[in-house]
mmCIF file of N, CA and C in Angstrom:
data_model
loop_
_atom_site.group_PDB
_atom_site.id
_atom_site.type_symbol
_atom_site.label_atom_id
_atom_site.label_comp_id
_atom_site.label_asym_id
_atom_site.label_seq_id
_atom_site.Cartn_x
_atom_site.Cartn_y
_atom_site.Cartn_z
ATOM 1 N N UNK A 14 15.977 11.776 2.627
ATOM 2 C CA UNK A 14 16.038 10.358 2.901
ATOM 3 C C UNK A 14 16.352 10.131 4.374
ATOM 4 N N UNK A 15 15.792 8.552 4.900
ATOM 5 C CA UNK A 15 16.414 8.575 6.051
ATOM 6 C C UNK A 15 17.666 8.176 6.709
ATOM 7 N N UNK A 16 17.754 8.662 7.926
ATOM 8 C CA UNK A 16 19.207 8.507 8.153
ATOM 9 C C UNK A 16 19.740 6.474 8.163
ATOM 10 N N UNK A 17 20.352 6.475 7.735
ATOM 11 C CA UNK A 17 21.019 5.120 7.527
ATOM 12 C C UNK A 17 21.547 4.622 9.144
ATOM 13 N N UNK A 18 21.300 5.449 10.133
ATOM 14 C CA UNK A 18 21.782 4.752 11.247
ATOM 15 C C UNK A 18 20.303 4.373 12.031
ATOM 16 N N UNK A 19 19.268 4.825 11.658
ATOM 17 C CA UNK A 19 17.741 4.523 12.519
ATOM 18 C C UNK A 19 17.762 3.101 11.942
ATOM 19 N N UNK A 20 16.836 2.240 12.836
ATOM 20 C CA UNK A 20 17.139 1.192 12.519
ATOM 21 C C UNK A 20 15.660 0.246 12.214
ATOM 22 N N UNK A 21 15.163 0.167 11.083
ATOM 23 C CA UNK A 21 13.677 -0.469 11.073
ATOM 24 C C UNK A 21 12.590 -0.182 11.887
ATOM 25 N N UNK A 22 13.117 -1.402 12.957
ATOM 26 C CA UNK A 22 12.349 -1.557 14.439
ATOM 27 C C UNK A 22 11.604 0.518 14.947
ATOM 28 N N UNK A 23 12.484 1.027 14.730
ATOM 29 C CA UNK A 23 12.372 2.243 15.118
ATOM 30 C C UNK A 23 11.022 3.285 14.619
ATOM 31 N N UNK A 24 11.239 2.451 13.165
ATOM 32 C CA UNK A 24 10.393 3.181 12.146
ATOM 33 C C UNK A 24 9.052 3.045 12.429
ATOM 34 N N UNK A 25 9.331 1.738 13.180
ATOM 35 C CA UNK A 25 7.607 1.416 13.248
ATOM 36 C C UNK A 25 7.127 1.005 14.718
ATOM 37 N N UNK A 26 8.424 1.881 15.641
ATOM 38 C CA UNK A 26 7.586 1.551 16.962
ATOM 39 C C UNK A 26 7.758 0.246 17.662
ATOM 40 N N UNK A 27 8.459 -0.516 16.777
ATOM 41 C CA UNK A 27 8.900 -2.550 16.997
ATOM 42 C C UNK A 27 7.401 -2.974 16.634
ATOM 43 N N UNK A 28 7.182 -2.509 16.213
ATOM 44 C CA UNK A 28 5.972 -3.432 15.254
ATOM 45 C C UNK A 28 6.275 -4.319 14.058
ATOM 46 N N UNK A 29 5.798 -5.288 13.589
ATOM 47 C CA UNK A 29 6.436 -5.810 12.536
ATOM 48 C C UNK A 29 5.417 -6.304 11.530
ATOM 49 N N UNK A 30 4.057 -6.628 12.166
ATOM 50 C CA UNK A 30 2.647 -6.958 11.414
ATOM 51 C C UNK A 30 1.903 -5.780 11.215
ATOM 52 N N UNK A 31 1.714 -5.744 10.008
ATOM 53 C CA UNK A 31 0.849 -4.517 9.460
ATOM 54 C C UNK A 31 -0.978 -4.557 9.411
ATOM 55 N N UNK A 32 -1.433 -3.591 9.949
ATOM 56 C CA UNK A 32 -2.986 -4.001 10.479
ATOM 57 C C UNK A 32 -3.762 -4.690 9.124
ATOM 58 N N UNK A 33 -3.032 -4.813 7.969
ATOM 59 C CA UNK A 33 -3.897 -4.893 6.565
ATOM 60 C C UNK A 33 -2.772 -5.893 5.494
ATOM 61 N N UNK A 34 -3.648 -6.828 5.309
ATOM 62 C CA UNK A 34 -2.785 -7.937 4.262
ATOM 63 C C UNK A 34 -2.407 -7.235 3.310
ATOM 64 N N UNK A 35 -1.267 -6.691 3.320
ATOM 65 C CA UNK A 35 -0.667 -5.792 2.338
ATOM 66 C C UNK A 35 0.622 -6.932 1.492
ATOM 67 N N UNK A 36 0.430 -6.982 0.048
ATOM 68 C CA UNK A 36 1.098 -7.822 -1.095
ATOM 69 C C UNK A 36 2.120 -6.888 -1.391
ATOM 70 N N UNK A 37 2.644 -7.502 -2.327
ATOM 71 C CA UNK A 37 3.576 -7.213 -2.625
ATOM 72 C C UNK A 37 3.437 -5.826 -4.158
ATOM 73 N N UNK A 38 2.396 -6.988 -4.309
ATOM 74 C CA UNK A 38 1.558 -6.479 -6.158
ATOM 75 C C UNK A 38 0.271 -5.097 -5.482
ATOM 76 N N UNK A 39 -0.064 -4.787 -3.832
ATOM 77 C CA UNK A 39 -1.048 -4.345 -3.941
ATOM 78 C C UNK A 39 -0.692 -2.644 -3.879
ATOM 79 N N UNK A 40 -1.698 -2.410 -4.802
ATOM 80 C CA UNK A 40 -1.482 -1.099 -5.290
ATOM 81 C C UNK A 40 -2.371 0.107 -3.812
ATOM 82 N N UNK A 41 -1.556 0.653 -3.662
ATOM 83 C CA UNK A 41 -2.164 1.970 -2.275
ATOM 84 C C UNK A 41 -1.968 3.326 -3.382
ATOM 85 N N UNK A 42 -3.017 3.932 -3.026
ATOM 86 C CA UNK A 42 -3.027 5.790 -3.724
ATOM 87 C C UNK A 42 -3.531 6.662 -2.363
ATOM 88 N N UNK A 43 -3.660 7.671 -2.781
ATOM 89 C CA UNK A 43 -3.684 8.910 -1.848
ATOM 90 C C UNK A 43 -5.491 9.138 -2.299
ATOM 91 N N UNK A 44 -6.797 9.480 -1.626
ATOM 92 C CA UNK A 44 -7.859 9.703 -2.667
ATOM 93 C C UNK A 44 -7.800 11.400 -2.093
ATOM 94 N N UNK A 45 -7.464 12.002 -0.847
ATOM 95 C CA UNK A 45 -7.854 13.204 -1.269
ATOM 96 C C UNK A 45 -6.234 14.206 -0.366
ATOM 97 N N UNK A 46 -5.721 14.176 -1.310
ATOM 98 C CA UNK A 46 -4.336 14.684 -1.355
ATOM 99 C C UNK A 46 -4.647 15.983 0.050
ATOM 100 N N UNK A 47 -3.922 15.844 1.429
ATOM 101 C CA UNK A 47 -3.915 16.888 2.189
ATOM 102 C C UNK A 47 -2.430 17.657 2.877
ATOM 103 N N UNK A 48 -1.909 18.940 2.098
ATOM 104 C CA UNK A 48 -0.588 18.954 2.941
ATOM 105 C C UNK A 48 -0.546 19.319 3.799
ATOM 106 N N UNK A 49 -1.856 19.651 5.014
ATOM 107 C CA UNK A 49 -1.693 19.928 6.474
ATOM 108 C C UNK A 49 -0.880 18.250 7.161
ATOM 109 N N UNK A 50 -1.635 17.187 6.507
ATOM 110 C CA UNK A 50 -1.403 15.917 6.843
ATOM 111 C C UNK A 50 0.185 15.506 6.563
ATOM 112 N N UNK A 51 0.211 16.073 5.338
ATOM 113 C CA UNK A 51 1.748 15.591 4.888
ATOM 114 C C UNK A 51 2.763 16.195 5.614
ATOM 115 N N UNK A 52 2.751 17.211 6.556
ATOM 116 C CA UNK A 52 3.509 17.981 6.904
ATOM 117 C C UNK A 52 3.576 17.566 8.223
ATOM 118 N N UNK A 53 2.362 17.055 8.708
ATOM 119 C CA UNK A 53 2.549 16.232 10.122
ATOM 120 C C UNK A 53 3.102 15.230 10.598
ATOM 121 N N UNK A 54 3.158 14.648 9.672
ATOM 122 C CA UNK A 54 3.997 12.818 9.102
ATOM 123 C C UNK A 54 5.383 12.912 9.386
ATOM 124 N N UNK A 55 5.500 11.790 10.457
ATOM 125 C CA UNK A 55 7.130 11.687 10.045
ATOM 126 C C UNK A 55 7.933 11.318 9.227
ATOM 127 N N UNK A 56 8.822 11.890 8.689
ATOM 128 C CA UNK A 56 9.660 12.111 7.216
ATOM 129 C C UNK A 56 9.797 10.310 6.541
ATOM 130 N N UNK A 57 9.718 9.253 6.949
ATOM 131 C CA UNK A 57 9.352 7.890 6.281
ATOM 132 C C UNK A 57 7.976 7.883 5.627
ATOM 133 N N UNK A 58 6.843 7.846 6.615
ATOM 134 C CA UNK A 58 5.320 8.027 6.146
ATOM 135 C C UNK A 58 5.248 9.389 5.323
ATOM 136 N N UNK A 59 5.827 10.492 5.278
ATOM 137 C CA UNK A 59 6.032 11.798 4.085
ATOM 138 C C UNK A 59 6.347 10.970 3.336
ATOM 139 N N UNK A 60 7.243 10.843 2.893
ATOM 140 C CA UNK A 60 7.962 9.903 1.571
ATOM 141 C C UNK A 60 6.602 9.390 1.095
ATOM 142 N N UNK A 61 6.102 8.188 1.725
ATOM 143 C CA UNK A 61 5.501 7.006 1.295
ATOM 144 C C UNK A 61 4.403 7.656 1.187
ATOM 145 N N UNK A 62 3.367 8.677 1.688
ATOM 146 C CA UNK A 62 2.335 9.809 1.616
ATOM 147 C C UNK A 62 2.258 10.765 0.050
ATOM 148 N N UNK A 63 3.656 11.543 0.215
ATOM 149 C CA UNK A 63 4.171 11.782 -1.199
ATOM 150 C C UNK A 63 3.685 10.964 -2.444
ATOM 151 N N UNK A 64 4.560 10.415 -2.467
ATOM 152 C CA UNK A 64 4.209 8.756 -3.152
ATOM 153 C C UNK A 64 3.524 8.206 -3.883
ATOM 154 N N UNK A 65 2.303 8.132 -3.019
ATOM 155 C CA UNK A 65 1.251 7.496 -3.114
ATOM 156 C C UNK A 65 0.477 8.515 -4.187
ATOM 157 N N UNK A 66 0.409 9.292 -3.990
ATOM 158 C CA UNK A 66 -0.183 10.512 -4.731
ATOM 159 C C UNK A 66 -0.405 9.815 -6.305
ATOM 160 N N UNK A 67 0.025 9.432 -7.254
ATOM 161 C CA UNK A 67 0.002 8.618 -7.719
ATOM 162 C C UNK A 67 -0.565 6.792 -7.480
ATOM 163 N N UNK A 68 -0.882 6.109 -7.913
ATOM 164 C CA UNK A 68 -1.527 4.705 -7.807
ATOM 165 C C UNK A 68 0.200 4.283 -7.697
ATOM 166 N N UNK A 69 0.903 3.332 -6.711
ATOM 167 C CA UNK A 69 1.666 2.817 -7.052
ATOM 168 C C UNK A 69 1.725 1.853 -6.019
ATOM 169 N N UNK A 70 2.796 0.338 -6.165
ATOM 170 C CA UNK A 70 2.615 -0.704 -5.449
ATOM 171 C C UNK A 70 3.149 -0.499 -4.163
ATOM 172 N N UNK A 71 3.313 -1.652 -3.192
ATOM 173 C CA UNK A 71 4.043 -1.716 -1.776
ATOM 174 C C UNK A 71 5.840 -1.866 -2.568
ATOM 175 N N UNK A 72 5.578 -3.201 -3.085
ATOM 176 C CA UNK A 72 7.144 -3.175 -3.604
ATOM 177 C C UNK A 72 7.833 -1.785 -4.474
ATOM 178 N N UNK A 73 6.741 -1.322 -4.862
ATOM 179 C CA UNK A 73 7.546 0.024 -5.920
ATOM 180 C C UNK A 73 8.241 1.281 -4.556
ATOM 181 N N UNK A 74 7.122 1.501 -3.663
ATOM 182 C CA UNK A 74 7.309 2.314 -2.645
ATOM 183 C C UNK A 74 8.818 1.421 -2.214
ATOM 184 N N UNK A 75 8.506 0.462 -1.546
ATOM 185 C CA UNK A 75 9.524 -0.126 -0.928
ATOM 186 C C UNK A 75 11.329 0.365 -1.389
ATOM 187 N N UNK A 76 11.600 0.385 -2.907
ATOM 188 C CA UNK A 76 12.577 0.070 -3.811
ATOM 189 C C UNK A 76 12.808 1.848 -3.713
ATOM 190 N N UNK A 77 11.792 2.265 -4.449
ATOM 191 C CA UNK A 77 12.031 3.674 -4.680
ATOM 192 C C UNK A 77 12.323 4.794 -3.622
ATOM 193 N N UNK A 78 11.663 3.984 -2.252
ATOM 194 C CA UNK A 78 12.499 5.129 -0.969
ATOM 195 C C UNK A 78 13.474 4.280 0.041
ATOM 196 N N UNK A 79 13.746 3.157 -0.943
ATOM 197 C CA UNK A 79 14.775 2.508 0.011
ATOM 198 C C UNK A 79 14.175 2.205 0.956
ATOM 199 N N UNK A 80 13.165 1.713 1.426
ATOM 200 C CA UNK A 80 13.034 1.056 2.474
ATOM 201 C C UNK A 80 12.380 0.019 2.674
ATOM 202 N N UNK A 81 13.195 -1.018 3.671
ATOM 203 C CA UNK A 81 12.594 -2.236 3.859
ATOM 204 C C UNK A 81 10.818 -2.918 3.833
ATOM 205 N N UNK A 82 10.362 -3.826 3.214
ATOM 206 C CA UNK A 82 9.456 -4.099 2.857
ATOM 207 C C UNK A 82 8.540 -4.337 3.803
ATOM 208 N N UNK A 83 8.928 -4.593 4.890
ATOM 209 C CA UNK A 83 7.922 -4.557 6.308
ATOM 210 C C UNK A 83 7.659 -3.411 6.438
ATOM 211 N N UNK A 84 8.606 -2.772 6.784
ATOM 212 C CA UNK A 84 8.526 -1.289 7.317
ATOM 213 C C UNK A 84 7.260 -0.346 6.658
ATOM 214 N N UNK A 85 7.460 -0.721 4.997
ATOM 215 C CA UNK A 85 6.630 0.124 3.986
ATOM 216 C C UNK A 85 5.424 -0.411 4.470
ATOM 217 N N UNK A 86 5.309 -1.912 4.412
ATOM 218 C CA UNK A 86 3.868 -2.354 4.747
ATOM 219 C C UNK A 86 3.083 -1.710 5.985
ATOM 220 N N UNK A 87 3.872 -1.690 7.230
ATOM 221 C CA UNK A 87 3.238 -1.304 8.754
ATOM 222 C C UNK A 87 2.955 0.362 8.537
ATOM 223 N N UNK A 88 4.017 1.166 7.756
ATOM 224 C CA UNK A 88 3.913 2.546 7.897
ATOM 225 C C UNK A 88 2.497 2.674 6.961
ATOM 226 N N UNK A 89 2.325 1.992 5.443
ATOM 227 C CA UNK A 89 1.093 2.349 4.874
ATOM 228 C C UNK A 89 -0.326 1.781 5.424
ATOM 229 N N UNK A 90 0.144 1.004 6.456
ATOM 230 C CA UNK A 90 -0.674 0.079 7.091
ATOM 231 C C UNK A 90 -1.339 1.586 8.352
ATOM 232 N N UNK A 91 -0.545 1.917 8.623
ATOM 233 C CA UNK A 91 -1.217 3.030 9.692
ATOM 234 C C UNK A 91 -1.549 3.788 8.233
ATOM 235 N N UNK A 92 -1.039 4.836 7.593
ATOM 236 C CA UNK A 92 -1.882 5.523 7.077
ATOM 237 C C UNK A 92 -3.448 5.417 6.375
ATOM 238 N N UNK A 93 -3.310 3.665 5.794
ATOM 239 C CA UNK A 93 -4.298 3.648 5.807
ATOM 240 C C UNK A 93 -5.387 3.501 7.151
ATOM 241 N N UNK A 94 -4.979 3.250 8.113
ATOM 242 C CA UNK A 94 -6.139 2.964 9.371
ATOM 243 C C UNK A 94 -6.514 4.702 9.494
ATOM 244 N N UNK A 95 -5.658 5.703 9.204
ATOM 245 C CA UNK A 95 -6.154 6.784 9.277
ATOM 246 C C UNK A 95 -7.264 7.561 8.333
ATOM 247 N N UNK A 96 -7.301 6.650 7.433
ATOM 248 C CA UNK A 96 -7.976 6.957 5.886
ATOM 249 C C UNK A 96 -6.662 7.746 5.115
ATOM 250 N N UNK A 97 -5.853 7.950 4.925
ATOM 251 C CA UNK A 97 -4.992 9.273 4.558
ATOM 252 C C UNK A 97 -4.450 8.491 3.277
ATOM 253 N N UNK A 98 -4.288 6.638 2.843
ATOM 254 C CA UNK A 98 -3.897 5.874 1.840
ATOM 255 C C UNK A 98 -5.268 5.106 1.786
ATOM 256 N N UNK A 99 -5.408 4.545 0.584
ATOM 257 C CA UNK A 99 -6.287 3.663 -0.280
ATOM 258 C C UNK A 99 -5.789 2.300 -0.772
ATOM 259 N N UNK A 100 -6.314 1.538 0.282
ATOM 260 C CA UNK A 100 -5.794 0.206 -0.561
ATOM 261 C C UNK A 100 -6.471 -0.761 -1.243
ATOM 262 N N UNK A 101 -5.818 -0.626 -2.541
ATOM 263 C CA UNK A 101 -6.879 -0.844 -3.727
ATOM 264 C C UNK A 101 -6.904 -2.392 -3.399
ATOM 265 N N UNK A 102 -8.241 -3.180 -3.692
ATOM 266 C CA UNK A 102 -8.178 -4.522 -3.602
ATOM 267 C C UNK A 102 -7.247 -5.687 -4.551
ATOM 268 N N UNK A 103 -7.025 -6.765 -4.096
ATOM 269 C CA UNK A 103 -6.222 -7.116 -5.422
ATOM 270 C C UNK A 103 -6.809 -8.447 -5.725
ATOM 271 N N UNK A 104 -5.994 -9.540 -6.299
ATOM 272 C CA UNK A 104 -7.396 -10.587 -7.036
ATOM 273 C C UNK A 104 -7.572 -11.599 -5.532
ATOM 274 N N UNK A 105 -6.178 -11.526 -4.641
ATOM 275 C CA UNK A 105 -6.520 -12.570 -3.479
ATOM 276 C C UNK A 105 -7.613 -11.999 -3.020
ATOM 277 N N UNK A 106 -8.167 -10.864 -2.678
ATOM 278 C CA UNK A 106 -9.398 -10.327 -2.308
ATOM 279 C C UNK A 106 -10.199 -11.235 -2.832
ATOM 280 N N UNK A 107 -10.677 -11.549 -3.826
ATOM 281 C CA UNK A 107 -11.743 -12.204 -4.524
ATOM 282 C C UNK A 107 -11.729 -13.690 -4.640
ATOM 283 N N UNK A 108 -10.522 -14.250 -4.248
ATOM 284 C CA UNK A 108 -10.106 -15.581 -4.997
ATOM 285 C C UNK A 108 -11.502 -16.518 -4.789
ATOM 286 N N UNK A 109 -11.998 -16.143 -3.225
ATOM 287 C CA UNK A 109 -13.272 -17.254 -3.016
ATOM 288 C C UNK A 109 -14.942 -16.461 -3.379
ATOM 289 N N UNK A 110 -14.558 -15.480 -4.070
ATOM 290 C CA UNK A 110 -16.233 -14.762 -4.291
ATOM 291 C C UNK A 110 -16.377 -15.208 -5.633
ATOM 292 N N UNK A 111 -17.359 -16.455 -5.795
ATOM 293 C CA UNK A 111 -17.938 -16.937 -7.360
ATOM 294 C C UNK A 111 -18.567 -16.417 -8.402
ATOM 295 N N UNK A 112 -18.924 -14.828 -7.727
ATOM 296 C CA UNK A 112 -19.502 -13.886 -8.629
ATOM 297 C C UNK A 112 -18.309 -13.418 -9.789
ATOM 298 N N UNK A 113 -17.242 -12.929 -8.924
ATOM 299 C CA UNK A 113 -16.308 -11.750 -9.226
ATOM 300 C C UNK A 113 -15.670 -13.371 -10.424
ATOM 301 N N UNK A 114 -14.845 -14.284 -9.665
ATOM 302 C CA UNK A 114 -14.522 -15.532 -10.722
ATOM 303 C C UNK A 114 -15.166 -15.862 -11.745
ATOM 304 N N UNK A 115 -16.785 -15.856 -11.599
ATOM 305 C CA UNK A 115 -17.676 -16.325 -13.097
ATOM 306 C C UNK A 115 -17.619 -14.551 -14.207
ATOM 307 N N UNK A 116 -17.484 -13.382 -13.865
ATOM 308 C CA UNK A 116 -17.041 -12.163 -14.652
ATOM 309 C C UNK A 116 -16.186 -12.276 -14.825
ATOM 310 N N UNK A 117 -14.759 -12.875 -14.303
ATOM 311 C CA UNK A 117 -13.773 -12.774 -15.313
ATOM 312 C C UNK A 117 -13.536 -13.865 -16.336
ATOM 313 N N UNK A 118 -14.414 -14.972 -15.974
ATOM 314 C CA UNK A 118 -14.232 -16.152 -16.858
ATOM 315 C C UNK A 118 -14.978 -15.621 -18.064
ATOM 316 N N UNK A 119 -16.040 -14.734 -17.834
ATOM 317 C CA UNK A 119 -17.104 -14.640 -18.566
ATOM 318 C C UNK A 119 -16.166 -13.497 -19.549
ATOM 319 N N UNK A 120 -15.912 -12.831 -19.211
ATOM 320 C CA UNK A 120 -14.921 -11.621 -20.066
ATOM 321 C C UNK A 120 -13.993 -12.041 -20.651
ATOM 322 N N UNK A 121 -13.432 -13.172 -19.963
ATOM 323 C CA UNK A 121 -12.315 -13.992 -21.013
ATOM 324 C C UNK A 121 -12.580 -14.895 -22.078
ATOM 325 N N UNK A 122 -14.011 -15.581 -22.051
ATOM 326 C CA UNK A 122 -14.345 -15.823 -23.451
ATOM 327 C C UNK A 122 -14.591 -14.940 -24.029
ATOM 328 N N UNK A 123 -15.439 -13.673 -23.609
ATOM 329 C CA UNK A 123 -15.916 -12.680 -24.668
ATOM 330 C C UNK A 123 -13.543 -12.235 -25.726
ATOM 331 N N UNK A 124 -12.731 -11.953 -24.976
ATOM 332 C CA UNK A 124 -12.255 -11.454 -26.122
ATOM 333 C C UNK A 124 -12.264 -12.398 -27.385
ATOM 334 N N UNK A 125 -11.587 -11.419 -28.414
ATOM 335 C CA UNK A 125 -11.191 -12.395 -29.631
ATOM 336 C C UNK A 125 -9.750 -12.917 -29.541
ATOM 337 N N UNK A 126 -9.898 -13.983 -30.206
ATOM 338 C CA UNK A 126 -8.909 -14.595 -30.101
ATOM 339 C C UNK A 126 -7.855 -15.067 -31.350
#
C-alpha cells in the first residue's frame, strides 16, 4: 500500500482531470494481461493494473486500494491512453444514439412480464 504521507497531487503529477470521462459506475478491465508492464508501473497504477485484471468499477478500485477517487480516475486515465486498461462504455455513452435507445426499448417489451 501507499505510504500515507505522499500526498494525491503527487500521485498524479498535480493533475486533477483525467484524459477520459471516467464514472463512477464505469467498469475498466485489463484485455491482455502483461507483467513486463506491471512491473514497470509505479506501485499506485500496479495496484489499480493488478486490479483490473478482473472487470471491476472506478469506485470499487477507488475503495478497495484506498485511494482517492480522482486520483483512481487520472491514474486509469493514463493507463488507458497507453492501451494497458479497457474502458468499457457505459449507458451515458449512448444516452443520445436512437439506435442503441430504440434496442433497449425494444428488448424491454420483448421480456415477460
Amino acid at each position: 500500500m501507499r505510504s500515507k504521507r505522499i500526498r494525491p497531487y503527487a500521485l498524479t503529477g498535480g493533475r486533477t482531470k483525467p484524459r477520459y470521462d471516467l464514472l463512477v459506475e464505469t467498469l475498466v478491465s485489463v484485455p491482455r494481461y502483461d507483467p513486463s508492464l506491471s512491473d514497470s508501473l509505479m506501485p499506485e497504477s500496479r495496484m489499480l493494473y493488478e486490479r483490473a485484471r478482473t472487470r471491476v468499477s472506478i469506485a470499487e478500485l477507488s475503495v478497495s486500494l484506498s485511494l482517492p477517487l480522482g486520483v483512481v480516475r487520472v491514474l486509469v486515465s493514463d493507463l488507458a491512453a497507453q492501451g494497458a486498461i479497457y474502458i468499457h462504455p457505459t449507458a451515458y455513452a449512448y444516452q443520445h444514439d436512437r439506435n442503441v435507445l430504440e434496442r433497449i426499448l425494444d428488448g424491454l417489451k420483448r421480456l415477460p412480464v
